JSON list of C-alpha atoms in Angstrom, two decimals:
[
{"chain": "A", "resi": 181, "resn": "MET", "atom": "CA", "xyz": [-33.90, 13.10, 16.71]},
{"chain": "A", "resi": 182, "resn": "ASP", "atom": "CA", "xyz": [-37.80, 13.11, 17.05]},
{"chain": "A", "resi": 183, "resn": "THR", "atom": "CA", "xyz": [-39.99, 12.16, 13.85]},
{"chain": "A", "resi": 184, "resn": "ARG", "atom": "CA", "xyz": [-43.54, 11.79, 13.23]},
{"chain": "A", "resi": 185, "resn": "ILE", "atom": "CA", "xyz": [-43.27, 8.43, 11.40]},
{"chain": "A", "resi": 186, "resn": "ARG", "atom": "CA", "xyz": [-45.37, 6.81, 14.10]},
{"chain": "A", "resi": 187, "resn": "GLU", "atom": "CA", "xyz": [-48.07, 9.44, 13.01]},
{"chain": "A", "resi": 188, "resn": "LEU", "atom": "CA", "xyz": [-47.99, 9.31, 9.40]},
{"chain": "A", "resi": 189, "resn": "ARG", "atom": "CA", "xyz": [-47.57, 5.12, 9.61]},
{"chain": "A", "resi": 190, "resn": "LYS", "atom": "CA", "xyz": [-51.11, 5.21, 11.61]},
{"chain": "A", "resi": 191, "resn": "ALA", "atom": "CA", "xyz": [-52.93, 7.46, 9.45]},
{"chain": "A", "resi": 192, "resn": "GLN", "atom": "CA", "xyz": [-51.92, 5.85, 6.54]},
{"chain": "A", "resi": 193, "resn": "LYS", "atom": "CA", "xyz": [-52.41, 2.44, 8.41]},
{"chain": "A", "resi": 194, "resn": "VAL", "atom": "CA", "xyz": [-49.55, 1.17, 7.62]},
{"chain": "A", "resi": 195, "resn": "THR", "atom": "CA", "xyz": [-47.65, -1.49, 10.23]},
{"chain": "A", "resi": 196, "resn": "GLN", "atom": "CA", "xyz": [-44.18, -1.46, 11.59]},
{"chain": "A", "resi": 197, "resn": "ASP", "atom": "CA", "xyz": [-43.16, -4.38, 9.18]},
{"chain": "A", "resi": 198, "resn": "GLU", "atom": "CA", "xyz": [-45.31, -3.47, 6.39]},
{"chain": "A", "resi": 199, "resn": "LEU", "atom": "CA", "xyz": [-43.27, 0.07, 6.82]},
{"chain": "A", "resi": 200, "resn": "ALA", "atom": "CA", "xyz": [-39.95, -1.89, 7.24]},
{"chain": "A", "resi": 201, "resn": "GLU", "atom": "CA", "xyz": [-40.41, -3.98, 4.03]},
{"chain": "A", "resi": 202, "resn": "ALA", "atom": "CA", "xyz": [-41.18, -1.16, 1.85]},
{"chain": "A", "resi": 203, "resn": "VAL", "atom": "CA", "xyz": [-37.92, 0.74, 3.01]},
{"chain": "A", "resi": 204, "resn": "GLY", "atom": "CA", "xyz": [-36.13, -2.28, 3.53]},
{"chain": "A", "resi": 205, "resn": "VAL", "atom": "CA", "xyz": [-34.95, -2.22, 6.72]},
{"chain": "A", "resi": 206, "resn": "THR", "atom": "CA", "xyz": [-35.60, -4.43, 9.96]},
{"chain": "A", "resi": 207, "resn": "ARG", "atom": "CA", "xyz": [-38.90, -3.46, 12.24]},
{"chain": "A", "resi": 208, "resn": "GLN", "atom": "CA", "xyz": [-36.52, -2.96, 14.90]},
{"chain": "A", "resi": 209, "resn": "THR", "atom": "CA", "xyz": [-35.20, 0.22, 13.19]},
{"chain": "A", "resi": 210, "resn": "ILE", "atom": "CA", "xyz": [-38.28, 1.51, 12.46]},
{"chain": "A", "resi": 211, "resn": "ILE", "atom": "CA", "xyz": [-39.45, 0.97, 15.85]},
{"chain": "A", "resi": 212, "resn": "SER", "atom": "CA", "xyz": [-35.92, 2.84, 17.02]},
{"chain": "A", "resi": 213, "resn": "LEU", "atom": "CA", "xyz": [-36.75, 5.81, 14.72]},
{"chain": "A", "resi": 214, "resn": "GLU", "atom": "CA", "xyz": [-40.37, 6.09, 16.03]},
{"chain": "A", "resi": 215, "resn": "ASN", "atom": "CA", "xyz": [-39.20, 6.36, 19.80]},
{"chain": "A", "resi": 216, "resn": "GLY", "atom": "CA", "xyz": [-36.20, 8.93, 18.27]},
{"chain": "A", "resi": 217, "resn": "LYS", "atom": "CA", "xyz": [-33.00, 6.27, 19.45]},
{"chain": "A", "resi": 218, "resn": "TYR", "atom": "CA", "xyz": [-31.81, 6.22, 16.21]},
{"chain": "A", "resi": 219, "resn": "ASN", "atom": "CA", "xyz": [-30.70, 8.84, 13.74]},
{"chain": "A", "resi": 220, "resn": "ALA", "atom": "CA", "xyz": [-31.72, 7.90, 9.85]},
{"chain": "A", "resi": 221, "resn": "SER", "atom": "CA", "xyz": [-29.31, 8.28, 7.07]},
{"chain": "A", "resi": 222, "resn": "LEU", "atom": "CA", "xyz": [-30.11, 10.63, 4.49]},
{"chain": "A", "resi": 223, "resn": "ILE", "atom": "CA", "xyz": [-30.82, 7.39, 2.20]},
{"chain": "A", "resi": 224, "resn": "LEU", "atom": "CA", "xyz": [-33.38, 5.90, 4.65]},
{"chain": "A", "resi": 225, "resn": "ALA", "atom": "CA", "xyz": [-34.74, 9.32, 5.50]},
{"chain": "A", "resi": 226, "resn": "HIS", "atom": "CA", "xyz": [-35.40, 10.01, 1.42]},
{"chain": "A", "resi": 227, "resn": "LYS", "atom": "CA", "xyz": [-36.93, 6.32, 1.48]},
{"chain": "A", "resi": 228, "resn": "LEU", "atom": "CA", "xyz": [-39.67, 7.22, 4.14]},
{"chain": "A", "resi": 229, "resn": "ALA", "atom": "CA", "xyz": [-40.32, 10.95, 2.47]},
{"chain": "A", "resi": 230, "resn": "GLN", "atom": "CA", "xyz": [-40.92, 8.63, -0.65]},
{"chain": "A", "resi": 231, "resn": "PHE", "atom": "CA", "xyz": [-43.34, 6.51, 1.02]},
{"chain": "A", "resi": 232, "resn": "PHE", "atom": "CA", "xyz": [-45.45, 8.74, 2.85]},
{"chain": "A", "resi": 233, "resn": "GLN", "atom": "CA", "xyz": [-45.23, 10.91, -0.51]},
{"chain": "A", "resi": 234, "resn": "THR", "atom": "CA", "xyz": [-44.17, 13.90, 1.81]},
{"chain": "A", "resi": 235, "resn": "THR", "atom": "CA", "xyz": [-40.64, 15.86, 2.53]},
{"chain": "A", "resi": 236, "resn": "ILE", "atom": "CA", "xyz": [-38.05, 15.07, 4.93]},
{"chain": "A", "resi": 237, "resn": "GLU", "atom": "CA", "xyz": [-38.65, 17.83, 7.10]},
{"chain": "A", "resi": 238, "resn": "GLU", "atom": "CA", "xyz": [-42.43, 17.04, 7.68]},
{"chain": "A", "resi": 239, "resn": "ILE", "atom": "CA", "xyz": [-41.04, 13.44, 8.91]},
{"chain": "A", "resi": 240, "resn": "PHE", "atom": "CA", "xyz": [-37.83, 14.40, 10.90]},
{"chain": "A", "resi": 241, "resn": "ILE", "atom": "CA", "xyz": [-38.09, 17.47, 13.33]},
{"chain": "A", "resi": 242, "resn": "PHE", "atom": "CA", "xyz": [-34.87, 18.92, 13.45]},
{"chain": "A", "resi": 243, "resn": "ASN", "atom": "CA", "xyz": [-34.31, 20.76, 16.99]},
{"chain": "A", "resi": 244, "resn": "MET", "atom": "CA", "xyz": [-32.18, 23.50, 16.78]},
{"chain": "A", "resi": 245, "resn": "GLU", "atom": "CA", "xyz": [-31.31, 23.82, 20.15]},
{"chain": "A", "resi": 246, "resn": "GLU", "atom": "CA", "xyz": [-30.03, 20.19, 20.69]},
{"chain": "A", "resi": 247, "resn": "GLU", "atom": "CA", "xyz": [-27.66, 20.67, 17.46]},
{"chain": "A", "resi": 248, "resn": "ASN", "atom": "CA", "xyz": [-26.08, 23.80, 19.17]},
{"chain": "A", "resi": 249, "resn": "LEU", "atom": "CA", "xyz": [-27.61, 25.61, 15.92]},
{"chain": "B", "resi": 133, "resn": "MET", "atom": "CA", "xyz": [-29.82, -14.25, 12.76]},
{"chain": "B", "resi": 134, "resn": "SER", "atom": "CA", "xyz": [-28.68, -11.98, 15.88]},
{"chain": "B", "resi": 135, "resn": "GLY", "atom": "CA", "xyz": [-25.30, -11.36, 16.49]},
{"chain": "B", "resi": 136, "resn": "ASN", "atom": "CA", "xyz": [-24.08, -11.56, 12.90]},
{"chain": "B", "resi": 137, "resn": "PHE", "atom": "CA", "xyz": [-21.71, -9.11, 11.69]},
{"chain": "B", "resi": 138, "resn": "CYS", "atom": "CA", "xyz": [-23.60, -6.28, 9.94]},
{"chain": "B", "resi": 139, "resn": "LEU", "atom": "CA", "xyz": [-20.65, -4.10, 7.88]},
{"chain": "B", "resi": 140, "resn": "LYS", "atom": "CA", "xyz": [-21.85, -3.45, 4.37]},
{"chain": "B", "resi": 141, "resn": "LYS", "atom": "CA", "xyz": [-25.16, -2.99, 2.25]},
{"chain": "B", "resi": 142, "resn": "TYR", "atom": "CA", "xyz": [-26.86, -5.43, -0.55]},
{"chain": "B", "resi": 143, "resn": "SER", "atom": "CA", "xyz": [-29.37, -4.02, -2.74]},
{"chain": "B", "resi": 144, "resn": "SER", "atom": "CA", "xyz": [-30.61, -7.34, -4.07]},
{"chain": "B", "resi": 145, "resn": "ASP", "atom": "CA", "xyz": [-31.25, -10.92, -3.24]},
{"chain": "B", "resi": 146, "resn": "LYS", "atom": "CA", "xyz": [-29.09, -11.95, -5.77]},
{"chain": "B", "resi": 147, "resn": "GLU", "atom": "CA", "xyz": [-25.73, -10.44, -4.93]},
{"chain": "B", "resi": 148, "resn": "TYR", "atom": "CA", "xyz": [-26.57, -11.65, -0.95]},
{"chain": "B", "resi": 149, "resn": "ALA", "atom": "CA", "xyz": [-26.98, -15.05, -2.67]},
{"chain": "B", "resi": 150, "resn": "LYS", "atom": "CA", "xyz": [-23.25, -15.08, -3.89]},
{"chain": "B", "resi": 151, "resn": "LEU", "atom": "CA", "xyz": [-21.78, -13.49, -0.75]},
{"chain": "B", "resi": 152, "resn": "MET", "atom": "CA", "xyz": [-23.56, -16.44, 0.81]},
{"chain": "B", "resi": 153, "resn": "LYS", "atom": "CA", "xyz": [-22.06, -18.92, -1.71]},
{"chain": "B", "resi": 154, "resn": "LYS", "atom": "CA", "xyz": [-18.81, -17.52, -1.06]},
{"chain": "B", "resi": 155, "resn": "ARG", "atom": "CA", "xyz": [-19.44, -17.96, 3.04]},
{"chain": "B", "resi": 156, "resn": "ALA", "atom": "CA", "xyz": [-20.07, -21.33, 2.27]},
{"chain": "B", "resi": 157, "resn": "ALA", "atom": "CA", "xyz": [-16.77, -21.63, 0.11]},
{"chain": "B", "resi": 158, "resn": "ILE", "atom": "CA", "xyz": [-15.15, -20.27, 3.42]},
{"chain": "B", "resi": 159, "resn": "SER", "atom": "CA", "xyz": [-16.37, -22.45, 5.97]},
{"chain": "B", "resi": 160, "resn": "LEU", "atom": "CA", "xyz": [-15.50, -25.51, 4.16]},
{"chain": "B", "resi": 161, "resn": "LEU", "atom": "CA", "xyz": [-11.89, -23.73, 4.09]},
{"chain": "B", "resi": 162, "resn": "LEU", "atom": "CA", "xyz": [-12.52, -23.19, 7.91]},
{"chain": "B", "resi": 163, "resn": "VAL", "atom": "CA", "xyz": [-13.36, -27.51, 7.97]},
{"chain": "B", "resi": 164, "resn": "VAL", "atom": "CA", "xyz": [-10.32, -28.42, 6.00]},
{"chain": "B", "resi": 165, "resn": "PHE", "atom": "CA", "xyz": [-8.18, -26.40, 8.47]},
{"chain": "B", "resi": 166, "resn": "GLY", "atom": "CA", "xyz": [-9.66, -27.87, 11.34]},
{"chain": "B", "resi": 167, "resn": "ILE", "atom": "CA", "xyz": [-9.33, -31.36, 10.37]},
{"chain": "B", "resi": 168, "resn": "VAL", "atom": "CA", "xyz": [-5.64, -30.63, 9.30]},
{"chain": "B", "resi": 169, "resn": "THR", "atom": "CA", "xyz": [-4.92, -28.82, 12.77]},
{"chain": "B", "resi": 170, "resn": "LEU", "atom": "CA", "xyz": [-6.81, -31.99, 14.36]},
{"chain": "B", "resi": 171, "resn": "ALA", "atom": "CA", "xyz": [-4.97, -34.56, 12.37]},
{"chain": "B", "resi": 172, "resn": "ILE", "atom": "CA", "xyz": [-1.31, -32.94, 12.98]},
{"chain": "B", "resi": 173, "resn": "SER", "atom": "CA", "xyz": [-2.14, -32.58, 16.73]},
{"chain": "B", "resi": 174, "resn": "LEU", "atom": "CA", "xyz": [-3.43, -36.58, 16.97]},
{"chain": "B", "resi": 175, "resn": "TYR", "atom": "CA", "xyz": [-0.13, -37.63, 14.22]},
{"chain": "B", "resi": 176, "resn": "CYS", "atom": "CA", "xyz": [2.32, -35.52, 16.75]},
{"chain": "B", "resi": 177, "resn": "ARG", "atom": "CA", "xyz": [1.03, -37.35, 19.92]},
{"chain": "B", "resi": 178, "resn": "HIS", "atom": "CA", "xyz": [0.95, -41.01, 18.39]},
{"chain": "B", "resi": 179, "resn": "LYS", "atom": "CA", "xyz": [4.16, -40.79, 17.14]},
{"chain": "B", "resi": 180, "resn": "GLY", "atom": "CA", "xyz": [5.65, -38.63, 19.70]},
{"chain": "B", "resi": 181, "resn": "LEU", "atom": "CA", "xyz": [7.19, -36.16, 17.16]},
{"chain": "B", "resi": 182, "resn": "LEU", "atom": "CA", "xyz": [6.42, -32.82, 18.95]},
{"chain": "B", "resi": 183, "resn": "SER", "atom": "CA", "xyz": [7.90, -32.26, 22.16]},
{"chain": "B", "resi": 184, "resn": "ILE", "atom": "CA", "xyz": [5.30, -30.56, 23.76]},
{"chain": "B", "resi": 185, "resn": "SER", "atom": "CA", "xyz": [3.41, -30.69, 26.90]},
{"chain": "B", "resi": 186, "resn": "ASP", "atom": "CA", "xyz": [0.02, -32.84, 26.90]},
{"chain": "B", "resi": 187, "resn": "PHE", "atom": "CA", "xyz": [-1.84, -29.71, 27.96]},
{"chain": "B", "resi": 188, "resn": "ARG", "atom": "CA", "xyz": [-0.55, -27.76, 24.66]},
{"chain": "B", "resi": 189, "resn": "GLN", "atom": "CA", "xyz": [-1.29, -30.70, 22.19]},
{"chain": "B", "resi": 190, "resn": "GLY", "atom": "CA", "xyz": [-4.56, -30.62, 24.07]},
{"chain": "B", "resi": 191, "resn": "VAL", "atom": "CA", "xyz": [-4.99, -27.28, 23.08]},
{"chain": "B", "resi": 192, "resn": "PHE", "atom": "CA", "xyz": [-4.19, -27.71, 19.32]},
{"chain": "B", "resi": 193, "resn": "ALA", "atom": "CA", "xyz": [-6.87, -30.68, 18.88]},
{"chain": "B", "resi": 194, "resn": "GLY", "atom": "CA", "xyz": [-9.55, -28.26, 20.84]},
{"chain": "B", "resi": 195, "resn": "ILE", "atom": "CA", "xyz": [-9.02, -25.35, 18.25]},
{"chain": "B", "resi": 196, "resn": "GLY", "atom": "CA", "xyz": [-8.78, -28.11, 15.62]},
{"chain": "B", "resi": 197, "resn": "THR", "atom": "CA", "xyz": [-12.01, -29.55, 16.60]},
{"chain": "B", "resi": 198, "resn": "GLY", "atom": "CA", "xyz": [-14.26, -26.32, 17.20]},
{"chain": "B", "resi": 199, "resn": "LEU", "atom": "CA", "xyz": [-12.95, -24.87, 14.17]},
{"chain": "B", "resi": 200, "resn": "ALA", "atom": "CA", "xyz": [-14.19, -27.57, 12.05]},
{"chain": "B", "resi": 201, "resn": "LEU", "atom": "CA", "xyz": [-17.52, -27.81, 14.07]},
{"chain": "B", "resi": 202, "resn": "PHE", "atom": "CA", "xyz": [-17.72, -23.71, 13.63]},
{"chain": "B", "resi": 203, "resn": "GLY", "atom": "CA", "xyz": [-17.34, -24.15, 9.95]},
{"chain": "B", "resi": 204, "resn": "LEU", "atom": "CA", "xyz": [-19.41, -27.30, 9.44]},
{"chain": "B", "resi": 205, "resn": "ILE", "atom": "CA", "xyz": [-22.37, -25.10, 11.80]},
{"chain": "B", "resi": 206, "resn": "LEU", "atom": "CA", "xyz": [-21.21, -22.24, 9.02]},
{"chain": "B", "resi": 207, "resn": "PHE", "atom": "CA", "xyz": [-21.65, -24.28, 6.30]},
{"chain": "B", "resi": 208, "resn": "PHE", "atom": "CA", "xyz": [-25.19, -25.66, 7.39]},
{"chain": "B", "resi": 209, "resn": "ILE", "atom": "CA", "xyz": [-26.55, -21.79, 7.89]},
{"chain": "B", "resi": 210, "resn": "CYS", "atom": "CA", "xyz": [-25.10, -20.64, 4.58]},
{"chain": "B", "resi": 211, "resn": "ILE", "atom": "CA", "xyz": [-26.60, -23.64, 2.00]},
{"chain": "B", "resi": 212, "resn": "SER", "atom": "CA", "xyz": [-30.54, -23.17, 4.43]},
{"chain": "B", "resi": 213, "resn": "ILE", "atom": "CA", "xyz": [-29.96, -19.29, 3.79]},
{"chain": "B", "resi": 214, "resn": "ILE", "atom": "CA", "xyz": [-29.13, -20.22, -0.37]},
{"chain": "B", "resi": 215, "resn": "LYS", "atom": "CA", "xyz": [-32.00, -22.42, -0.77]},
{"chain": "B", "resi": 216, "resn": "ASN", "atom": "CA", "xyz": [-34.81, -20.47, 0.84]},
{"chain": "B", "resi": 217, "resn": "GLU", "atom": "CA", "xyz": [-35.60, -17.15, -1.00]},
{"chain": "B", "resi": 218, "resn": "SER", "atom": "CA", "xyz": [-37.91, -15.90, 2.20]},
{"chain": "B", "resi": 219, "resn": "LYS", "atom": "CA", "xyz": [-34.83, -16.62, 4.78]},
{"chain": "B", "resi": 220, "resn": "LEU", "atom": "CA", "xyz": [-32.11, -14.77, 2.24]},
{"chain": "B", "resi": 221, "resn": "LYS", "atom": "CA", "xyz": [-34.72, -12.23, 1.83]},
{"chain": "B", "resi": 222, "resn": "ALA", "atom": "CA", "xyz": [-34.71, -11.74, 5.42]},
{"chain": "B", "resi": 223, "resn": "ALA", "atom": "CA", "xyz": [-31.00, -12.49, 6.16]},
{"chain": "B", "resi": 224, "resn": "ARG", "atom": "CA", "xyz": [-30.17, -9.86, 3.80]},
{"chain": "B", "resi": 225, "resn": "ILE", "atom": "CA", "xyz": [-32.54, -7.02, 5.44]},
{"chain": "B", "resi": 226, "resn": "TYR", "atom": "CA", "xyz": [-30.77, -8.04, 8.41]},
{"chain": "B", "resi": 227, "resn": "GLU", "atom": "CA", "xyz": [-27.81, -7.78, 7.37]},
{"chain": "B", "resi": 228, "resn": "SER", "atom": "CA", "xyz": [-28.32, -4.36, 5.05]},
{"chain": "B", "resi": 229, "resn": "ASP", "atom": "CA", "xyz": [-29.98, -2.73, 7.77]},
{"chain": "B", "resi": 230, "resn": "GLU", "atom": "CA", "xyz": [-28.27, 0.52, 8.55]},
{"chain": "B", "resi": 231, "resn": "ARG", "atom": "CA", "xyz": [-28.99, 0.34, 11.90]},
{"chain": "B", "resi": 232, "resn": "ASN", "atom": "CA", "xyz": [-27.86, -2.89, 12.31]},
{"chain": "B", "resi": 233, "resn": "ILE", "atom": "CA", "xyz": [-24.16, -1.63, 10.58]},
{"chain": "B", "resi": 234, "resn": "ALA", "atom": "CA", "xyz": [-23.98, 1.24, 13.08]},
{"chain": "B", "resi": 235, "resn": "ILE", "atom": "CA", "xyz": [-24.40, -1.32, 16.01]},
{"chain": "B", "resi": 236, "resn": "THR", "atom": "CA", "xyz": [-21.62, -3.37, 14.53]},
{"chain": "B", "resi": 237, "resn": "THR", "atom": "CA", "xyz": [-19.20, -0.68, 13.75]},
{"chain": "B", "resi": 238, "resn": "GLU", "atom": "CA", "xyz": [-19.91, 0.95, 17.25]},
{"chain": "B", "resi": 239, "resn": "SER", "atom": "CA", "xyz": [-19.40, -2.53, 18.93]},
{"chain": "B", "resi": 240, "resn": "ILE", "atom": "CA", "xyz": [-15.92, -3.38, 17.08]},
{"chain": "B", "resi": 241, "resn": "SER", "atom": "CA", "xyz": [-14.77, 0.10, 17.94]},
{"chain": "B", "resi": 242, "resn": "ILE", "atom": "CA", "xyz": [-15.54, -0.44, 21.59]},
{"chain": "B", "resi": 243, "resn": "ALA", "atom": "CA", "xyz": [-14.15, -3.93, 21.49]},
{"chain": "B", "resi": 244, "resn": "THR", "atom": "CA", "xyz": [-11.05, -2.87, 20.11]},
{"chain": "B", "resi": 245, "resn": "VAL", "atom": "CA", "xyz": [-10.27, -0.21, 22.85]},
{"chain": "B", "resi": 246, "resn": "VAL", "atom": "CA", "xyz": [-10.89, -3.08, 25.23]},
{"chain": "B", "resi": 247, "resn": "LEU", "atom": "CA", "xyz": [-8.73, -4.79, 23.08]},
{"chain": "B", "resi": 248, "resn": "LEU", "atom": "CA", "xyz": [-5.26, -2.60, 23.57]},
{"chain": "B", "resi": 249, "resn": "ILE", "atom": "CA", "xyz": [-6.48, -1.95, 27.35]},
{"chain": "B", "resi": 250, "resn": "SER", "atom": "CA", "xyz": [-6.08, -5.70, 27.33]},
{"chain": "B", "resi": 251, "resn": "MET", "atom": "CA", "xyz": [-3.11, -6.41, 25.35]},
{"chain": "B", "resi": 252, "resn": "TYR", "atom": "CA", "xyz": [-1.14, -3.14, 27.32]},
{"chain": "B", "resi": 253, "resn": "VAL", "atom": "CA", "xyz": [-2.12, -5.10, 30.89]},
{"chain": "B", "resi": 254, "resn": "VAL", "atom": "CA", "xyz": [-0.71, -7.99, 29.14]},
{"chain": "B", "resi": 255, "resn": "PHE", "atom": "CA", "xyz": [2.53, -6.37, 28.10]},
{"chain": "B", "resi": 256, "resn": "VAL", "atom": "CA", "xyz": [2.80, -4.67, 31.12]},
{"chain": "B", "resi": 257, "resn": "LEU", "atom": "CA", "xyz": [2.73, -8.09, 33.01]},
{"chain": "B", "resi": 258, "resn": "SER", "atom": "CA", "xyz": [4.61, -10.28, 30.43]},
{"chain": "B", "resi": 259, "resn": "ILE", "atom": "CA", "xyz": [7.63, -8.23, 31.52]},
{"chain": "B", "resi": 260, "resn": "PHE", "atom": "CA", "xyz": [8.06, -10.84, 34.65]},
{"chain": "B", "resi": 261, "resn": "MET", "atom": "CA", "xyz": [7.57, -13.79, 32.42]},
{"chain": "B", "resi": 262, "resn": "GLU", "atom": "CA", "xyz": [8.85, -14.23, 28.88]},
{"chain": "B", "resi": 263, "resn": "ILE", "atom": "CA", "xyz": [10.42, -11.72, 26.29]},
{"chain": "B", "resi": 264, "resn": "ASP", "atom": "CA", "xyz": [8.24, -13.39, 23.23]},
{"chain": "B", "resi": 265, "resn": "ILE", "atom": "CA", "xyz": [5.34, -12.56, 24.90]},
{"chain": "B", "resi": 266, "resn": "ILE", "atom": "CA", "xyz": [6.27, -8.65, 24.55]},
{"chain": "B", "resi": 267, "resn": "ILE", "atom": "CA", "xyz": [7.80, -8.93, 20.69]},
{"chain": "B", "resi": 268, "resn": "ALA", "atom": "CA", "xyz": [4.12, -10.65, 19.83]},
{"chain": "B", "resi": 269, "resn": "ILE", "atom": "CA", "xyz": [2.32, -8.06, 21.41]},
{"chain": "B", "resi": 270, "resn": "ALA", "atom": "CA", "xyz": [4.63, -5.33, 20.15]},
{"chain": "B", "resi": 271, "resn": "ILE", "atom": "CA", "xyz": [4.34, -7.04, 16.51]},
{"chain": "B", "resi": 272, "resn": "PHE", "atom": "CA", "xyz": [0.44, -7.03, 16.87]},
{"chain": "B", "resi": 273, "resn": "VAL", "atom": "CA", "xyz": [0.24, -3.46, 18.47]},
{"chain": "B", "resi": 274, "resn": "LEU", "atom": "CA", "xyz": [2.34, -2.52, 15.27]},
{"chain": "B", "resi": 275, "resn": "LEU", "atom": "CA", "xyz": [0.26, -4.32, 12.88]},
{"chain": "B", "resi": 276, "resn": "PHE", "atom": "CA", "xyz": [-3.19, -2.61, 14.30]},
{"chain": "B", "resi": 277, "resn": "VAL", "atom": "CA", "xyz": [-1.62, 0.98, 14.17]},
{"chain": "B", "resi": 278, "resn": "LEU", "atom": "CA", "xyz": [-0.27, 0.35, 10.15]},
{"chain": "B", "resi": 279, "resn": "THR", "atom": "CA", "xyz": [-3.26, -1.10, 9.50]},
{"chain": "B", "resi": 280, "resn": "THR", "atom": "CA", "xyz": [-5.32, 1.76, 10.64]},
{"chain": "B", "resi": 281, "resn": "ILE", "atom": "CA", "xyz": [-3.49, 4.50, 9.58]},
{"chain": "B", "resi": 282, "resn": "ILE", "atom": "CA", "xyz": [-3.04, 2.51, 5.58]},
{"chain": "B", "resi": 283, "resn": "SER", "atom": "CA", "xyz": [-7.06, 1.98, 5.59]},
{"chain": "B", "resi": 284, "resn": "ALA", "atom": "CA", "xyz": [-7.71, 5.69, 7.15]},
{"chain": "B", "resi": 285, "resn": "LYS", "atom": "CA", "xyz": [-5.96, 7.20, 3.72]},
{"chain": "B", "resi": 286, "resn": "ILE", "atom": "CA", "xyz": [-7.29, 4.73, 1.28]},
{"chain": "B", "resi": 287, "resn": "ASN", "atom": "CA", "xyz": [-11.13, 5.60, 3.08]},
{"chain": "B", "resi": 288, "resn": "SER", "atom": "CA", "xyz": [-10.16, 9.15, 2.95]},
{"chain": "B", "resi": 289, "resn": "HIS", "atom": "CA", "xyz": [-9.60, 8.93, -0.89]},
{"chain": "B", "resi": 290, "resn": "ARG", "atom": "CA", "xyz": [-12.69, 6.46, -1.55]},
{"chain": "B", "resi": 291, "resn": "MET", "atom": "CA", "xyz": [-15.38, 8.91, 0.30]}
]
């Protein structure tokens, strides 16, 4: 799934390490999320939304065609 | 820490430290089992109590030594993590990381398929060798199937 994590992170001048520490995951997970290689759980999505003070929909780009909807 | 089995989330360092203490205790048990295994092997070899080949006695001694060394290394790793707060936090985050948990779960499911295929191959080949191997493999497969069914039932109630 495509995300706007990198864009939001850079806008707020936050490093991958700082973001990882804030949401309680490893830096590798943040890298995988930014590259769209790993889909976050609902809990992690909420934590990220809280960190960036936005909604989950603003962070994660849901592709209807990819999901066959 | 890479290569650790990550299967559960730990929300606090305190909770994770408790787990590390349990692991340290278990690793000491492994050391004891290893020493006992090695001692039995050496005693039997010395007294000539077991009528098994040198090769089998060597395997027995090797398992004992390996188990004791593994337990000792695991014990020191656990203690070093418990004593160092930053190490404890890093280890907890690594082990609780949801991606690492997903990787471990996927790896175990692949390993299970490989294990079952290997067991089937050994099962087929063992027809030309010993009946004991066929019985042992049949018991393991039955145990695996039963465990899978029971744990699926339990988890379906929990989730």
